[in-house]
Coordinates of C-alpha atoms in Angstrom, one line a residue:
M2 CA 0.0 0.0 0.0
R3 CA 1.3 3.5 -0.9
L4 CA 0.0 7.0 -0.8
V5 CA -1.1 8.1 -4.3
Q6 CA -0.4 11.5 -5.7
L7 CA -3.5 12.6 -7.6
S8 CA -3.2 13.9 -11.2
A9 CA -4.2 17.4 -12.0
N10 CA -5.7 16.1 -15.3
S11 CA -8.0 13.4 -13.9
V12 CA -10.6 13.2 -11.1
N13 CA -10.2 9.5 -10.8
F14 CA -9.2 8.0 -7.4
P15 CA -7.4 4.8 -6.5
R16 CA -9.5 2.1 -5.0
P17 CA -10.5 2.7 -1.4
E18 CA -9.2 -0.7 -0.4
T19 CA -5.7 0.4 -1.2
A20 CA -5.7 3.1 1.6
L21 CA -3.1 3.0 4.3
L22 CA -3.6 1.1 7.5
Q23 CA -1.7 3.9 9.4
P24 CA -3.0 6.5 9.5
N25 CA -6.2 4.6 9.0
G26 CA -7.7 5.3 5.6
L27 CA -5.3 7.8 4.1
L28 CA -5.6 7.1 0.4
A29 CA -4.3 10.0 -1.7
V30 CA -2.8 13.5 -1.7
G31 CA -3.2 16.5 -3.9
G32 CA -5.7 17.4 -6.5
D33 CA -8.3 20.2 -5.8
L34 CA -11.8 20.6 -4.4
S35 CA -13.6 21.2 -7.6
P36 CA -17.1 19.9 -7.8
P37 CA -16.2 17.1 -10.3
R38 CA -13.4 15.8 -8.0
L39 CA -15.5 16.1 -4.9
L40 CA -18.4 14.2 -6.5
S41 CA -16.0 11.5 -7.8
A42 CA -14.7 11.1 -4.2
Y43 CA -18.1 10.8 -2.6
F44 CA -19.4 8.4 -5.1
N45 CA -16.4 6.2 -4.3
G46 CA -16.6 6.4 -0.6
I47 CA -13.8 9.0 -0.2
F48 CA -13.7 12.3 1.5
P49 CA -11.2 15.2 2.0
W50 CA -9.8 16.1 5.4
F51 CA -6.7 18.3 5.8
D52 CA -5.4 21.4 7.6
P53 CA -5.8 24.7 5.9
G54 CA -2.8 25.7 3.9
E55 CA -1.5 22.2 3.6
A56 CA -1.8 19.5 0.9
I57 CA -5.3 18.1 0.4
L58 CA -5.5 14.6 1.9
W59 CA -8.2 12.1 0.9
W60 CA -9.5 9.3 3.2
S61 CA -11.5 6.1 3.2
P62 CA -11.2 4.6 6.7
D63 CA -11.9 1.1 7.8
P64 CA -14.2 0.6 9.6
R65 CA -16.7 3.3 8.6
A66 CA -19.1 5.1 10.9
V67 CA -22.7 5.2 9.7
L68 CA -26.1 6.0 11.1
V69 CA -29.2 4.2 9.8
P70 CA -32.0 6.8 10.2
A71 CA -34.6 4.2 11.0
E72 CA -32.4 2.9 13.8
K73 CA -31.5 6.2 15.4
H74 CA -31.4 6.4 19.2
L75 CA -33.4 9.0 20.9
S76 CA -32.8 9.2 24.6
R77 CA -35.6 10.0 27.0
S78 CA -33.9 13.2 28.0
L79 CA -33.5 14.4 24.4
R80 CA -37.1 13.4 23.6
R81 CA -38.3 15.6 26.5
F82 CA -36.1 18.4 25.3
M83 CA -37.3 18.3 21.8
R84 CA -40.9 18.1 22.9
Q85 CA -40.5 21.3 25.0
S86 CA -38.1 23.2 22.8
D87 CA -39.0 26.2 20.6
Y88 CA -36.5 25.3 18.0
R89 CA -37.6 25.4 14.4
Y90 CA -35.8 23.6 11.5
T91 CA -35.1 24.5 7.9
L92 CA -33.4 22.9 4.9
N93 CA -31.0 24.7 2.5
R94 CA -32.0 28.2 3.7
A95 CA -28.6 29.2 5.1
F96 CA -25.9 26.9 3.7
E97 CA -23.1 29.4 3.7
Q98 CA -23.9 30.5 7.3
V99 CA -23.9 26.8 8.4
I100 CA -20.5 25.9 6.9
S101 CA -19.0 29.1 8.4
A102 CA -20.5 28.3 11.8
C103 CA -19.1 24.8 11.6
A104 CA -15.6 26.3 10.9
D105 CA -16.0 28.7 13.8
A106 CA -17.2 26.1 16.3
R107 CA -13.9 24.3 16.5
S108 CA -11.9 25.6 19.5
E109 CA -9.0 23.2 18.7
G110 CA -8.8 24.5 15.1
T111 CA -10.7 23.7 12.0
W112 CA -10.1 21.9 8.7
I113 CA -12.8 24.1 7.1
G114 CA -10.7 26.8 5.5
P115 CA -11.5 29.1 2.6
E116 CA -10.7 26.4 0.0
V117 CA -13.1 23.9 1.6
K118 CA -15.9 26.5 2.0
Q119 CA -15.6 27.5 -1.7
G120 CA -15.6 23.9 -2.9
Y121 CA -18.7 22.9 -0.9
L122 CA -20.5 26.1 -1.7
Q123 CA -20.1 25.3 -5.3
L124 CA -21.5 21.8 -4.7
H125 CA -24.4 23.4 -2.9
Q126 CA -25.1 25.7 -5.8
Q127 CA -25.1 22.7 -8.1
G128 CA -27.6 20.9 -5.9
H129 CA -25.3 18.3 -4.3
A130 CA -24.5 19.7 -0.9
H131 CA -27.2 20.5 1.6
S132 CA -27.6 22.2 5.0
I133 CA -30.0 21.6 7.9
E134 CA -30.5 24.7 10.1
V135 CA -31.8 25.0 13.7
W136 CA -33.2 28.4 14.7
S137 CA -34.3 29.9 17.9
G138 CA -36.3 32.9 16.9
N139 CA -34.3 34.5 14.1
Q140 CA -30.9 33.2 15.4
L141 CA -29.1 30.3 13.8
V142 CA -28.2 28.1 16.8
G143 CA -27.2 24.8 15.2
G144 CA -27.0 22.8 12.1
M145 CA -25.1 20.5 9.8
Y146 CA -24.1 20.1 6.2
G147 CA -23.2 17.3 3.9
V148 CA -23.4 15.8 0.4
A149 CA -26.2 13.7 -1.0
V150 CA -25.3 10.6 -3.0
G151 CA -28.6 9.1 -4.1
A152 CA -30.3 7.6 -1.0
L153 CA -27.2 8.2 1.1
F154 CA -26.2 11.4 2.9
C155 CA -22.6 12.1 3.7
G156 CA -22.5 14.2 6.8
E157 CA -19.5 16.5 6.9
S158 CA -19.7 18.7 10.0
M159 CA -22.2 20.1 12.5
F160 CA -22.2 22.9 15.1
N161 CA -24.0 23.8 18.3
R162 CA -24.6 27.3 19.7
R163 CA -27.5 26.2 22.0
L164 CA -28.1 23.1 24.1
N165 CA -28.7 20.0 22.0
A166 CA -29.1 22.0 18.8
S167 CA -27.0 19.7 16.6
K168 CA -28.6 16.6 18.0
C169 CA -32.0 18.0 17.3
A170 CA -30.8 18.8 13.8
I171 CA -29.8 15.1 13.2
M172 CA -32.9 13.7 14.7
T173 CA -35.1 16.0 12.6
F174 CA -33.2 15.3 9.4
C175 CA -33.3 11.5 10.0
Q176 CA -37.1 11.7 10.1
Y177 CA -37.3 13.9 7.0
F178 CA -34.6 11.9 5.0
T179 CA -36.4 8.6 5.7
A180 CA -39.7 10.0 4.7
N181 CA -38.2 10.9 1.3
G182 CA -36.6 7.6 0.7
G183 CA -33.2 8.1 2.3
E184 CA -31.6 5.0 3.9
L185 CA -28.2 5.8 5.3
I186 CA -26.1 8.6 6.8
D187 CA -22.3 8.4 6.5
C188 CA -20.7 9.7 9.6
Q189 CA -17.1 8.9 8.4
V190 CA -15.4 8.3 11.8
L191 CA -17.3 7.4 15.0
N192 CA -17.2 9.8 17.9
P193 CA -19.1 10.0 21.2
H194 CA -21.6 12.5 19.8
T195 CA -22.7 10.5 16.9
A196 CA -22.5 7.2 18.8
S197 CA -25.0 8.5 21.3
L198 CA -27.5 9.0 18.5
G199 CA -27.1 5.5 17.2
A200 CA -24.1 5.7 14.8
K201 CA -22.1 2.5 14.5
E202 CA -19.1 1.1 12.8
I203 CA -19.2 -1.3 9.8
P204 CA -16.5 -2.7 7.7
R205 CA -15.4 -0.5 4.8
R206 CA -16.3 -3.3 2.4
Q207 CA -19.9 -3.3 3.6
F208 CA -20.1 0.5 3.4
L209 CA -18.9 0.5 -0.2
Q210 CA -21.4 -2.2 -1.1
Q211 CA -24.2 -0.1 0.4
L212 CA -22.8 3.0 -1.3
S213 CA -22.8 1.2 -4.7
R214 CA -26.5 0.4 -4.3
L215 CA -27.8 3.6 -2.7
S216 CA -25.9 5.9 -5.1
Q217 CA -28.1 4.5 -7.9
R218 CA -31.3 5.6 -6.1
T219 CA -32.9 9.0 -7.0
L220 CA -34.8 10.9 -4.3
P221 CA -37.6 13.3 -5.3
P222 CA -35.9 16.5 -6.4
E223 CA -38.3 18.6 -4.4
C224 CA -37.0 17.1 -1.2
W225 CA -33.9 19.3 -1.5
L226 CA -35.7 22.5 -2.1
P227 CA -35.2 25.3 0.5
Q228 CA -38.0 24.8 3.0
D229 CA -39.2 24.6 6.6
L230 CA -38.8 21.1 8.1
P231 CA -41.6 19.6 10.2
P232 CA -40.4 19.1 13.8
H233 CA -39.4 15.6 14.8
D234 CA -42.4 13.7 15.9
V235 CA -41.1 12.6 19.3
D236 CA -44.1 10.5 19.8
L237 CA -43.2 8.1 17.0
P238 CA -41.7 4.8 18.0
S239 CA -37.9 4.8 18.2
L240 CA -35.1 3.1 20.0
L241 CA -34.8 4.6 23.5
K242 CA -31.8 4.7 25.8
E243 CA -30.7 6.8 28.7

């Protein structure tokens, strides 16, 4: 296994199975964040992650963290919070604000530099990248953004300015995504935040198989139009845990 230098003249990637074991999933270096290259990456189970000002690094880790919306975990405390909260939710109404807030939310530093913002903003303008916003009154208090690949949504980053705002965003989006035919959310690498909501690790091989199937699915185009989202129905059956 070796790290591949990407060609400036091609948006093709090496096979994810050829990624390094250490660091886990590092596959290639270089290239750019143009929409064609980003889409090629996501349709092959690859994503960029690098420090601003440094070479672009491309990853496909094994195992892969995913969240099955129909199997999400909604704790009793979060259920109570969502029932009592005055949060409202929107889709694709403030993409640029969301990605900027995701960058600002990282006290330890962020990988979301100007190059990343521009690349994903172009993807959004072309209808491939989407944002979920959480509002309290007229204030943006939480949200997340990612890339749609058929019936799979590749989550990229989220932020929180008020209690539980990003968790509420995920729960609300899971319900909406499932209702429109979505089946899987890619969380890339498992962390305590996503694990508490039901994310789990699966082998990369299994993830790529699901990606191959789900990428061929087409969701109703109107489901990605800018719109208000219905609040999560906290009275629907779901997996509960404390």
